[in-house]
Every structure is written in C-alpha cells, then in structure tokens.
PDB file of C-alpha atoms in Angstrom:
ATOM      1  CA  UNK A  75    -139.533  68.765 -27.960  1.00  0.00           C
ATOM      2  CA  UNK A  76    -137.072  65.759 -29.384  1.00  0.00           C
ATOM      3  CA  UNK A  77    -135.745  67.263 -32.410  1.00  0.00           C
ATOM      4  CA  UNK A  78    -136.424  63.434 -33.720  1.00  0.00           C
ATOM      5  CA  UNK A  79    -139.524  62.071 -34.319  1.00  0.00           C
ATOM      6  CA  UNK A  80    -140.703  58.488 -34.508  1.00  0.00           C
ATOM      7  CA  UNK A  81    -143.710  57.634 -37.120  1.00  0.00           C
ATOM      8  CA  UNK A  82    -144.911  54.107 -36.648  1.00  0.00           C
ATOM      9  CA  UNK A  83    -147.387  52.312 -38.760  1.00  0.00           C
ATOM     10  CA  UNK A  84    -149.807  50.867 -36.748  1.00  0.00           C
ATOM     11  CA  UNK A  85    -152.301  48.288 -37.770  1.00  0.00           C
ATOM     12  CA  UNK A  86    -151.203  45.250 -35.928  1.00  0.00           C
ATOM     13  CA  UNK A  87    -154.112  42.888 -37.040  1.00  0.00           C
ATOM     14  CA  UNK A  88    -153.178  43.557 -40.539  1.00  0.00           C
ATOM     15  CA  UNK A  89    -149.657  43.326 -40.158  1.00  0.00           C
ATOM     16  CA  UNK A  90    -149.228  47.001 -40.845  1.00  0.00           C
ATOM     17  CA  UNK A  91    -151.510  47.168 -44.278  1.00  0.00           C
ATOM     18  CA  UNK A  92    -151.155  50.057 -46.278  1.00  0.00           C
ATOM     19  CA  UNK A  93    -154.633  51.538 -46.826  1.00  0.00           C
ATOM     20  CA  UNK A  94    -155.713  54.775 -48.571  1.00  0.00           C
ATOM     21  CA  UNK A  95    -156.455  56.327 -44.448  1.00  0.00           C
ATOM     22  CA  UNK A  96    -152.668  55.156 -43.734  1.00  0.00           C
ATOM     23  CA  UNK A  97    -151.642  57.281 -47.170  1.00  0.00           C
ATOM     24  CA  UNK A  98    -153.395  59.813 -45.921  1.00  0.00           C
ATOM     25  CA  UNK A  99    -151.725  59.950 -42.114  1.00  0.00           C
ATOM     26  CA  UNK A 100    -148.068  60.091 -43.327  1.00  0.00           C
ATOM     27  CA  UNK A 101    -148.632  62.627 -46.258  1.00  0.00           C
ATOM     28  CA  UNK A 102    -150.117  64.746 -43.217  1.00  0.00           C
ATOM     29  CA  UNK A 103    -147.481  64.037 -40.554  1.00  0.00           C
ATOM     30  CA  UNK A 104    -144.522  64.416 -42.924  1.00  0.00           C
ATOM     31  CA  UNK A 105    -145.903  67.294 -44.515  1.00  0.00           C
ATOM     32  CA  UNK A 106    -146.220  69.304 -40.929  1.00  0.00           C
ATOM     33  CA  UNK A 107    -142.770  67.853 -39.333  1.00  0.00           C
ATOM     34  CA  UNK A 108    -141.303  69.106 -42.612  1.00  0.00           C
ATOM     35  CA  UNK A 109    -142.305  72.809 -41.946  1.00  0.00           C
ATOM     36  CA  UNK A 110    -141.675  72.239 -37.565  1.00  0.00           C
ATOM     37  CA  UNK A 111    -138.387  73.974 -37.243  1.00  0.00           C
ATOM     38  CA  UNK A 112    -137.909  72.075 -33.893  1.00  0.00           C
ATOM     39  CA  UNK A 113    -137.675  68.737 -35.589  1.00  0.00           C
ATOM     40  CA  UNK A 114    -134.392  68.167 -37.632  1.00  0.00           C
ATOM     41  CA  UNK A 115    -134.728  64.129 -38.740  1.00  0.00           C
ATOM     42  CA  UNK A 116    -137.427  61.888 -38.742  1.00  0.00           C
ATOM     43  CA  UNK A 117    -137.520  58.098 -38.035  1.00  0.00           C
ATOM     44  CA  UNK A 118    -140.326  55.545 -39.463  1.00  0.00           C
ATOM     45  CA  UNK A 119    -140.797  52.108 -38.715  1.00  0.00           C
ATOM     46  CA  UNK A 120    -143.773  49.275 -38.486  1.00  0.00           C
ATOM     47  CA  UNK A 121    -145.177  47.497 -34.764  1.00  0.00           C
ATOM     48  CA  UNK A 122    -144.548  44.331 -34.339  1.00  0.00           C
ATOM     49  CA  UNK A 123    -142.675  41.965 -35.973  1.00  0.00           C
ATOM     50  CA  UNK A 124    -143.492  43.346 -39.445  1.00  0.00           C
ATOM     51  CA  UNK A 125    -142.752  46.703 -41.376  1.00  0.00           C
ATOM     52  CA  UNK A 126    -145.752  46.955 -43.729  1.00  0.00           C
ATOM     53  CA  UNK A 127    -147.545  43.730 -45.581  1.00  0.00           C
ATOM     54  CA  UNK A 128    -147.786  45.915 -48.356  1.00  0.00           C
ATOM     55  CA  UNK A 129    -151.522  46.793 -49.718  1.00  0.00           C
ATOM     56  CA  UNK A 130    -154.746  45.731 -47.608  1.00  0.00           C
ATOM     57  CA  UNK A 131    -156.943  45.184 -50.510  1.00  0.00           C
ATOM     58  CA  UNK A 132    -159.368  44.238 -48.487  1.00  0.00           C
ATOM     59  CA  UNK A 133    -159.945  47.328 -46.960  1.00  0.00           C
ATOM     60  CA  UNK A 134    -161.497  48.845 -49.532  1.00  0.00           C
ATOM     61  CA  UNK A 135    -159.136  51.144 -51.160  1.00  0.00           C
ATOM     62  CA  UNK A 136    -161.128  54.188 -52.687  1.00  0.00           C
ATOM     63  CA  UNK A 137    -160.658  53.077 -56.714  1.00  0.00           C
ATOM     64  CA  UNK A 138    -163.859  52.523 -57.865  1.00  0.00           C
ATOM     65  CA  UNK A 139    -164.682  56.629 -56.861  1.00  0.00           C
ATOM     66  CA  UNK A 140    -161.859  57.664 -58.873  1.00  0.00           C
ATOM     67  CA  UNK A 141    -161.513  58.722 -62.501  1.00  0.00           C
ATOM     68  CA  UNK A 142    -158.275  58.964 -64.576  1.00  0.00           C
ATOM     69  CA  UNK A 143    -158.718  62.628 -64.008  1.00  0.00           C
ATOM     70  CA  UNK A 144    -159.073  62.828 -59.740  1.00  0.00           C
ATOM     71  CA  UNK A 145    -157.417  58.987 -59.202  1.00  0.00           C
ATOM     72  CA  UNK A 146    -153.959  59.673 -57.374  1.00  0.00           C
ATOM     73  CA  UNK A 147    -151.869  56.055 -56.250  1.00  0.00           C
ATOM     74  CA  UNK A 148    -152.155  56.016 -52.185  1.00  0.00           C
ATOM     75  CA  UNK A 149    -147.793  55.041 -52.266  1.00  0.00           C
ATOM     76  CA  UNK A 150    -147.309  57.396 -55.147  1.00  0.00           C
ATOM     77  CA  UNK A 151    -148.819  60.432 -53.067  1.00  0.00           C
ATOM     78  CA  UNK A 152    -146.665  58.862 -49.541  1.00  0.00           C
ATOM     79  CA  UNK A 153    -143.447  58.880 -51.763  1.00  0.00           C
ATOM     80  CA  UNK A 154    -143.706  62.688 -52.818  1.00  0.00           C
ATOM     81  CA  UNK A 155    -144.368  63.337 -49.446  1.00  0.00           C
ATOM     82  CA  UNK A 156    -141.125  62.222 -48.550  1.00  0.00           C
ATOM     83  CA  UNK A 157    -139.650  63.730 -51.633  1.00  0.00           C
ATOM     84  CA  UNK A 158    -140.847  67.087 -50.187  1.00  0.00           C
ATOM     85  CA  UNK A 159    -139.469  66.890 -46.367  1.00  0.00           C
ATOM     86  CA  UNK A 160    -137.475  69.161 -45.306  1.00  0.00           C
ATOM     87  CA  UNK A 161    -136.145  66.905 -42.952  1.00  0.00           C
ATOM     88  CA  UNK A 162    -133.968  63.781 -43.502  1.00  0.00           C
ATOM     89  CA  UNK A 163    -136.284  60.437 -43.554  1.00  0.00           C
ATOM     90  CA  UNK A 164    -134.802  56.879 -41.962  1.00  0.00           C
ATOM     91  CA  UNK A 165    -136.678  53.996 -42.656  1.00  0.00           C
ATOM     92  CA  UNK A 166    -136.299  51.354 -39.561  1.00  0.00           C
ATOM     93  CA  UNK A 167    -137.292  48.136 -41.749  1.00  0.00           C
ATOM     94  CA  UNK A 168    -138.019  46.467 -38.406  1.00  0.00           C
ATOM     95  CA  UNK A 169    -139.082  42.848 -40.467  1.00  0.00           C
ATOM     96  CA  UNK A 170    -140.687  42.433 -43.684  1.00  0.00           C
ATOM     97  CA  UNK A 171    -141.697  44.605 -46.507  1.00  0.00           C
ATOM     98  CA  UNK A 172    -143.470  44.210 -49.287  1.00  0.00           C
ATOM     99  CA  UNK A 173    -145.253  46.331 -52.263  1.00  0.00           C
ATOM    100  CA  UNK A 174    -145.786  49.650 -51.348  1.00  0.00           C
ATOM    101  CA  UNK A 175    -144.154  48.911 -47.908  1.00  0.00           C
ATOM    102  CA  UNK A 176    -141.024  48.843 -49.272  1.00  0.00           C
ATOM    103  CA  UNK A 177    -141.374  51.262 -52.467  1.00  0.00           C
ATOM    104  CA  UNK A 178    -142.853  53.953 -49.636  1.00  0.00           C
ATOM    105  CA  UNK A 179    -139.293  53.912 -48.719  1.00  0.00           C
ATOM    106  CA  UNK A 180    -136.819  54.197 -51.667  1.00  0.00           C
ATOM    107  CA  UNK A 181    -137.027  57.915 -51.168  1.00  0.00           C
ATOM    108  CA  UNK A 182    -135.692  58.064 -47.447  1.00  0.00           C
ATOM    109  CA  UNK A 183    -132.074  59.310 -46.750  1.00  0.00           C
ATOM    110  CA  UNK A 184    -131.456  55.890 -45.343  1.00  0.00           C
ATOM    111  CA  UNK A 185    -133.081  52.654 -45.042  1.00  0.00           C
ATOM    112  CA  UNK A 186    -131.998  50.463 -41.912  1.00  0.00           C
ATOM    113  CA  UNK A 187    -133.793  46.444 -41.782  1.00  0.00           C
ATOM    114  CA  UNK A 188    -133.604  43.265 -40.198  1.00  0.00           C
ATOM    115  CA  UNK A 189    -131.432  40.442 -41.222  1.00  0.00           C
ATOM    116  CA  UNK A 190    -134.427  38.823 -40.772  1.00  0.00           C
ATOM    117  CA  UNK A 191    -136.816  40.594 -43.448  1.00  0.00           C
ATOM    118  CA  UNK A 192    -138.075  39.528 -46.533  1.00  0.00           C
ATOM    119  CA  UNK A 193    -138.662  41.717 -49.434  1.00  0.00           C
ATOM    120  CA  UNK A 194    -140.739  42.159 -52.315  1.00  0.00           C
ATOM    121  CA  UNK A 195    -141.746  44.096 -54.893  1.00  0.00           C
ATOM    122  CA  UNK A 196    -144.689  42.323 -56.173  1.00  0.00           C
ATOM    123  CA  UNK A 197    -145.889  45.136 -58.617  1.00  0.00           C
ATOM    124  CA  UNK A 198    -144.128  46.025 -62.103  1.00  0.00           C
ATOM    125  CA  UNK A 199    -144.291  49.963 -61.738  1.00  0.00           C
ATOM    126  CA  UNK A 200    -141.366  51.279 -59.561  1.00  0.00           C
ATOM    127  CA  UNK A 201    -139.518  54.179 -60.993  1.00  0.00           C
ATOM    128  CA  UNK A 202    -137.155  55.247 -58.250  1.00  0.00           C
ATOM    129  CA  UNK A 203    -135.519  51.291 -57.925  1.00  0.00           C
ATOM    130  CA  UNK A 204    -133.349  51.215 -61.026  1.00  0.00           C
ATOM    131  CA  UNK A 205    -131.647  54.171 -59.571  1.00  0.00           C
ATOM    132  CA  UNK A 206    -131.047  52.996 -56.464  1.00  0.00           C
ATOM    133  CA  UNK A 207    -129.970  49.218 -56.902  1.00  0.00           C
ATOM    134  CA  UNK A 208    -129.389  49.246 -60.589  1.00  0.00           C
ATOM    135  CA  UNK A 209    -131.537  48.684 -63.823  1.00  0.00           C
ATOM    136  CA  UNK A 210    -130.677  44.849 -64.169  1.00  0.00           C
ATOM    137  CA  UNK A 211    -131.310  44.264 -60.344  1.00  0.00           C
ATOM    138  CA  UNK A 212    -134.406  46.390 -61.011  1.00  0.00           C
ATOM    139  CA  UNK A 213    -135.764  44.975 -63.987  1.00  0.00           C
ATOM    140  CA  UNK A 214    -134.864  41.113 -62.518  1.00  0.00           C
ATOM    141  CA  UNK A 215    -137.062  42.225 -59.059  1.00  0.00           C
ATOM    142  CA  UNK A 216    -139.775  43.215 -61.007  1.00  0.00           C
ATOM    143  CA  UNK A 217    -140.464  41.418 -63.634  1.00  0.00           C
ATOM    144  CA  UNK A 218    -140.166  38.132 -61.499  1.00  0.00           C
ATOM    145  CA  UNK A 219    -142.344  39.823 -58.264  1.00  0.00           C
ATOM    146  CA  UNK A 220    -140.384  37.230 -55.950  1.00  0.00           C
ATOM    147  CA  UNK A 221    -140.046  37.796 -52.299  1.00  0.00           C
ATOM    148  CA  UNK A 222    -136.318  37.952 -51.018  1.00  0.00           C
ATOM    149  CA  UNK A 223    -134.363  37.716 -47.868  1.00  0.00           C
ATOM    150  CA  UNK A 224    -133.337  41.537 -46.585  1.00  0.00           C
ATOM    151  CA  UNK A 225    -129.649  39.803 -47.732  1.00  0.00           C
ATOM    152  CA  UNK A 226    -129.997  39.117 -50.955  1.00  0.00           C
ATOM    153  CA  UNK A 227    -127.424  40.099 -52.942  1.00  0.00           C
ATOM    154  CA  UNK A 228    -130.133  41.514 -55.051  1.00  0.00           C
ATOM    155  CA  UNK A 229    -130.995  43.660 -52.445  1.00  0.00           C
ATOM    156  CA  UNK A 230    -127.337  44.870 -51.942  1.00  0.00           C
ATOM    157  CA  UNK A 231    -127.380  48.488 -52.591  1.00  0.00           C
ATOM    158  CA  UNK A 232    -130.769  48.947 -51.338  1.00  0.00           C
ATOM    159  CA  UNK A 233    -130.180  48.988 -47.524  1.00  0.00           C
ATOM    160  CA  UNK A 234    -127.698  51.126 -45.829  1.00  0.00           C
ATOM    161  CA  UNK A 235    -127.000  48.692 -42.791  1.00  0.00           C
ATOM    162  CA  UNK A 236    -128.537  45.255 -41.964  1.00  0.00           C
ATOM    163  CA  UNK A 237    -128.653  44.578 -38.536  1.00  0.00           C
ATOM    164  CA  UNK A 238    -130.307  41.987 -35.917  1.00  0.00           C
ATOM    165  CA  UNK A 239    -133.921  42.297 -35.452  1.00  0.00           C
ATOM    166  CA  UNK A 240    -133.821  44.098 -32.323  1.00  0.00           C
ATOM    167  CA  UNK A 241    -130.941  46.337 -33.052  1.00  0.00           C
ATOM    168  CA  UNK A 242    -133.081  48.034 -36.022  1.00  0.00           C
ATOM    169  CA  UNK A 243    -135.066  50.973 -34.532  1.00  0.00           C
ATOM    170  CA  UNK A 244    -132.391  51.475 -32.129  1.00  0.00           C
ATOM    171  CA  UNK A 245    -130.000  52.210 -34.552  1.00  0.00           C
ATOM    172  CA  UNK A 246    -132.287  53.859 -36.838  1.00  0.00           C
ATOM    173  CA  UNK A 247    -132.620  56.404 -34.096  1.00  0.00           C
ATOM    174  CA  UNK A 248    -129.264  56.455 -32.862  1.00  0.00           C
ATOM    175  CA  UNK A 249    -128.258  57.547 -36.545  1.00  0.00           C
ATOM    176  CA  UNK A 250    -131.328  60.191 -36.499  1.00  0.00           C
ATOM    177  CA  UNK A 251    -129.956  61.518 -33.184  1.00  0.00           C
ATOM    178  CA  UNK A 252    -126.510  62.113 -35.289  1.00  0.00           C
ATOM    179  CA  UNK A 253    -128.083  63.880 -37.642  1.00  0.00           C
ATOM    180  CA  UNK A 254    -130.249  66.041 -35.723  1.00  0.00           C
ATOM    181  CA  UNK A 255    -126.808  66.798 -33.788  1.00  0.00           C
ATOM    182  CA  UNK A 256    -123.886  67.568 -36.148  1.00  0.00           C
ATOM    183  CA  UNK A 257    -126.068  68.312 -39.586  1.00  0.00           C
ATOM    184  CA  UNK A 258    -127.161  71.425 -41.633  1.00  0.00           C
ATOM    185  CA  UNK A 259    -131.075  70.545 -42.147  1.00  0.00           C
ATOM    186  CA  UNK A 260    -130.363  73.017 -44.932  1.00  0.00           C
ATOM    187  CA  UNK A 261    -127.142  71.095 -46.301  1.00  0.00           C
ATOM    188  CA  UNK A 262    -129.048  67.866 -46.297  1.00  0.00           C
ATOM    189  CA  UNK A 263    -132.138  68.853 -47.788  1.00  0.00           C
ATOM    190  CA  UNK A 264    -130.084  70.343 -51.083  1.00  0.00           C
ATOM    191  CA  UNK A 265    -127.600  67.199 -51.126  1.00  0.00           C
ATOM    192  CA  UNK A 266    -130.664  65.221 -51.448  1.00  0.00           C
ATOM    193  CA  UNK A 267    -132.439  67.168 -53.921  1.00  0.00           C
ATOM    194  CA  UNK A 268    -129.140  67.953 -56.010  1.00  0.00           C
ATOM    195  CA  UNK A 269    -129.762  63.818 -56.440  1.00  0.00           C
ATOM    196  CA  UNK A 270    -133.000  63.172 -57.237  1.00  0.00           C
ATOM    197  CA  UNK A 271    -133.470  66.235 -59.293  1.00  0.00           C
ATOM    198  CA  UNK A 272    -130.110  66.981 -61.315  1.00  0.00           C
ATOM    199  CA  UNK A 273    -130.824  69.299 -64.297  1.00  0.00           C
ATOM    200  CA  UNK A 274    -129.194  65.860 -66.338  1.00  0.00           C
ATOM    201  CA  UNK A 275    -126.172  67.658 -67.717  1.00  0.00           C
ATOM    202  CA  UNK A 276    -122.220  68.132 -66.651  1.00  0.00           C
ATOM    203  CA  UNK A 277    -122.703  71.842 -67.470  1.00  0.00           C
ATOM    204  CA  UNK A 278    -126.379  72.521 -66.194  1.00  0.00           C
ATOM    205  CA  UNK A 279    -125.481  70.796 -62.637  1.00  0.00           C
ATOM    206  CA  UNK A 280    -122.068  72.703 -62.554  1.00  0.00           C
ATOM    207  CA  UNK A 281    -124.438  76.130 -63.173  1.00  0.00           C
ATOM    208  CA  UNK A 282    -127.010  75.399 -60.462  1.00  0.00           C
ATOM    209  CA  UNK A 283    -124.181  73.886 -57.976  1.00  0.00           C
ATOM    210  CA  UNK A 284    -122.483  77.314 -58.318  1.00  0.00           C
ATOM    211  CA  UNK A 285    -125.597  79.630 -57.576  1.00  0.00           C
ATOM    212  CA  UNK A 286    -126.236  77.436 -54.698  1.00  0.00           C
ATOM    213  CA  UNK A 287    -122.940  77.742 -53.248  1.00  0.00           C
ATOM    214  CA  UNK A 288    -122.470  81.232 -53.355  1.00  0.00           C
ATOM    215  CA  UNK A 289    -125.928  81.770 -51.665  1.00  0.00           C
ATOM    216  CA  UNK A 290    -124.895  78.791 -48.997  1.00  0.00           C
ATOM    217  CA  UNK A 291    -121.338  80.844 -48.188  1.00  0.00           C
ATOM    218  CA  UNK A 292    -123.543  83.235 -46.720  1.00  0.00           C
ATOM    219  CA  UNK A 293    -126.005  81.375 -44.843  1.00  0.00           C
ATOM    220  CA  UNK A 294    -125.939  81.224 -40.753  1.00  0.00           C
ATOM    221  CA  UNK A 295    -125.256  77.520 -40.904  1.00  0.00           C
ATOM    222  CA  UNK A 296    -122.074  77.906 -42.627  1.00  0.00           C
ATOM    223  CA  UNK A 297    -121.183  80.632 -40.037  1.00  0.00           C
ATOM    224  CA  UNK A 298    -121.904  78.131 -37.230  1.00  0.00           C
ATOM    225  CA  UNK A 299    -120.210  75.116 -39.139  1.00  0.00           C
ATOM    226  CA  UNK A 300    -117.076  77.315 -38.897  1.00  0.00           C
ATOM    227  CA  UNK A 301    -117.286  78.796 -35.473  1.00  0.00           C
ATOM    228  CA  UNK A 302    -118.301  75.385 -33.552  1.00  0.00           C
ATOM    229  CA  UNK A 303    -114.906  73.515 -35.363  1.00  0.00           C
ATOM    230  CA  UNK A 304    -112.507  76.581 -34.322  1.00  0.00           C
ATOM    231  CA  UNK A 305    -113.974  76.594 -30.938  1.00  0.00           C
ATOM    232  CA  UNK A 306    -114.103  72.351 -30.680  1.00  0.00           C
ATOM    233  CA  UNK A 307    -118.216  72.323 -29.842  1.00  0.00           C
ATOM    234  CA  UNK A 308    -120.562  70.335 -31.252  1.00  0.00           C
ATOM    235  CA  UNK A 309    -122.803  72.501 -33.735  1.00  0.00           C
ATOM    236  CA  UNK A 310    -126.056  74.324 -33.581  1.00  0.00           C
ATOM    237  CA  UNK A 311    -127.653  74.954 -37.088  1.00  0.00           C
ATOM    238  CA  UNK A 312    -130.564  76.949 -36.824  1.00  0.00           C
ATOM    239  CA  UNK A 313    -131.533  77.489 -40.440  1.00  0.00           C
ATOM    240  CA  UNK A 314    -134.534  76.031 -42.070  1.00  0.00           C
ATOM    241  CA  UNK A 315    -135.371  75.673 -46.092  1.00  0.00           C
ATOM    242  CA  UNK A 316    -138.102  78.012 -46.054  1.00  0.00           C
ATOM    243  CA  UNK A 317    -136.021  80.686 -44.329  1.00  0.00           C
ATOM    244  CA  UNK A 318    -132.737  79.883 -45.019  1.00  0.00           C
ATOM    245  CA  UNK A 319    -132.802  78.485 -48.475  1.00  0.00           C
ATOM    246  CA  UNK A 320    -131.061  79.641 -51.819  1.00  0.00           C
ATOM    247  CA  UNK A 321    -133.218  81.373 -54.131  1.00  0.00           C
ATOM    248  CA  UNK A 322    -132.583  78.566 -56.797  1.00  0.00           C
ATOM    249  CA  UNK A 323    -134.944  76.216 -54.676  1.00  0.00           C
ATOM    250  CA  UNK A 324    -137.116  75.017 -55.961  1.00  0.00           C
ATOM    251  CA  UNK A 325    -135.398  74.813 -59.631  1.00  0.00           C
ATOM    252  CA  UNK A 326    -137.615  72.476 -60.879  1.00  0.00           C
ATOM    253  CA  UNK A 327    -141.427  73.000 -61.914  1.00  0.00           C
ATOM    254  CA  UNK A 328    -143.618  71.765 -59.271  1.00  0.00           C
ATOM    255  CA  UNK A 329    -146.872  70.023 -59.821  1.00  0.00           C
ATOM    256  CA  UNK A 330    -150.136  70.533 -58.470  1.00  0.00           C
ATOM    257  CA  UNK A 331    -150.702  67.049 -58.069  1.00  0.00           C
ATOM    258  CA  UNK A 332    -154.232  67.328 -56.485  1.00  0.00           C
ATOM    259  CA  UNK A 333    -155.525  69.310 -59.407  1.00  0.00           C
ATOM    260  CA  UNK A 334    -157.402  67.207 -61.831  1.00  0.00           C
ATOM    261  CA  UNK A 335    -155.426  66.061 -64.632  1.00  0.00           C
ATOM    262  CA  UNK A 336    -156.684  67.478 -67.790  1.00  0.00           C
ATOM    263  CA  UNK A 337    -158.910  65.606 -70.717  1.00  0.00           C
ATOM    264  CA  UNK A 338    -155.898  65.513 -73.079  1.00  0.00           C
ATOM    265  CA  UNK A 339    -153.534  64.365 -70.460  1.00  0.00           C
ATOM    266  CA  UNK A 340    -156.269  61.450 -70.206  1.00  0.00           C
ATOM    267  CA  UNK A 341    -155.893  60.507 -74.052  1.00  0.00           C
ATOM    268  CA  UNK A 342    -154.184  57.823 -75.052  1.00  0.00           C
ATOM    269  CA  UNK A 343    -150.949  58.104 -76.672  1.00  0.00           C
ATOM    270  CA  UNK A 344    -150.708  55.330 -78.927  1.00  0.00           C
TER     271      UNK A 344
END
C-alpha cells in the first residue's frame, strides 16, 4: 500500500459542503490512518474547482437533537481529529475555502492553495488562527468575516506555498511523498505536539524536552537516522507513536470529548 494517502471531499453539487455525515467521515478516516503503520503522511484536498464552501446549512445539520450537554461542533470534532494523527496532515487548498473549510485546516502540518482561492472566515470563534497568522491579523479576519484572495497579505503566514491552480495537489503530494521518504513519523508527531501543546514555561518545556530526548536517543529511528547517513541511503523509519513513543506522551490530560458534559459545566459563568 502507498504509504500516502489522499482524502478528498466529495460533494460536487454542493461545492464540497461540510455537513455533520462529512464530520463524521474524516474523524473516522483520520482516526484509522493514524493507527495504519503502513501509512506515514496523509494528503486532503476538495473535487473540483473548490476546496470546501464551508457549512451546508441546508442539509440539515443535527442541532436541534442536541443539548449543551451531548452538542459537539461538526469542525470542532474534524480539528481534534487532526490534532490526534499520528501522521503528518497536508491540506491541498485546491480553490476556495471558507468557514469550517478553511478552520478544518489550521491544524495540518502544512497547508498548500491556489493563487486562485478565496478565503474566509465568516464565523467569530477560531481559536487556533491568532497563533498561526497573528492576533491582529486574527482579530481583523474575524471580526470583519470578509472573504479574501489566497494572497492577501492578511493571509501571509497562513499558507506554506501558493501555487497555480493545477500545480496544488501535485505538489501537496509531492511534499507528502518527501515526508513519507526521509521523516521519523515519530519525530514529526512530537515536533508537532511540542507546538501546540507546550507546558507554557521556559523551564517546564526545557523539563519535558529533556525526558523526551533521552527516551528518543534510544529509539530505532534514531538508530536508522544514523546508519542510512554513514552508509549514504535514503532512510527507513519503522517506528510508530504507539510503539515507539516516549513515555511522556501524552503529557497533557486528555478529554473524553464524547462524554456528556456535566450540569455545572452547563452553568453559566457570569
């Protein structure tokens, strides 16, 4: 099997809608690719001409079922998905994105579009985009909910490469197929995490960095990294998080997020 896999959204009526059964498909597919040692990145992308129109409201999204206690956002539950993988992520903006089509993908190791794309983020309740692009870029995207060109200098920091139109997936690939080569699934995974999930202090990061480390210096892949640049061959890392992984991982609490949330959760605050 191709140790990279290609998810595409697929709704081409709808321009690639998100809709709760779409949710639902990638949370699956990225949840079993993570745990498939045979696949080491992971490419998604949209048919046609556009990524993902953002929300299909009219496809009756399952809201009025749900309580504060059971109600869990469609995007939210996509984007911890991704936060899970195993595997690096590469978003292939083929055109444009908008809503939850283009928050499903702040997350991803890399983000690839079209010179060609538009971009919006037409809801005020995005999290992950001040870190990415900045908190006055953030706050100015969504507090006005405009749509923008892919090369907006808005937009700067949140695409790796911009490319032609038909020179996204291609390249999106050809970067997965460099990663799936010549990277430590391993490696990549903690880099990653070490990011998004810093203990928040100089001193706690140095702490877990160390324990990491010391574990990593052991690990097959660093064996291999060694032996394949003495012996001038590409590399073949083998290890995998659940097998391979230091015993600090996971160092933060996890949360059961398909447990009900509990009455005083619920409460008010104010």
């Amino acid at each position: 099997p191709t140790p990279v896999i290609l998810i595409t959204l697929y709704r081409p009526t709808s321009h690639n809608a998100f809709t709760d059964a779409m949710a639902a498909s990638l949370v699956s597919a990225l949840d079993l690719l993570s745990h498939d040692p045979r696949v080491k990145a992971i490419v998604v992308t949209g048919h046609g001409r556009i990524f993902c129109a953002g929300a299909d409201l009219g496809a009756g999204l399952a809201y009025k079922q749900d309580t504060a206690r059971t109600h869990r956002d469609g995007g939210g539950t996509v984007t911890l998905a991704v936060h899970r993988c195993l595997k690096p992520v590469i978003a292939a903006v083929n055109g444009s994105a908008v809503g939850v089509g283009v928050t499903m993908t702040l997350p991803m190791n890399i983000r690839v579009v079209s010179e060609k794309a538009k971009i919006g983020f037409v809801f005020a309740r995005r999290g992950s985009l001040w870190r990415l692009i900045g908190l006055s870029k953030a706050m100015h995207l969504i507090t006005t909910g405009s749509v923008y060109p892919a090369t907006h200098p808005l937009l700067r920091e949140l695409f790796t490469e911009i490319v032609p139109e038909d020179e996204v997936l291609p390249r999106a690939l050809e970067l997965a197929r460099d990663i799936a080569r010549n990277t430590s699934v391993v490696s990549t995974h903690l880099m990653k995490a070490l990011m998004w999930r810093n203990p928040g202090t100089a001193e706690g990061t140095h702490l877990l960095d160390s324990k990491i480390l010391l574990e990593l210096f052991d690990g097959r892949d660093k064996l291999e990294g060694i032996q394949s640049f003495l012996q001038k061959r590409s590399p073949k890392f083998e290890g995998t998080m659940l097998e391979n992984g230091p015993t600090a991982w996971p160092w933060w609490d996890p949360i059961d997020i398909k447990a009900p949330v509990s009455a005083a959760d619920v409460k008010s605050k104010l």
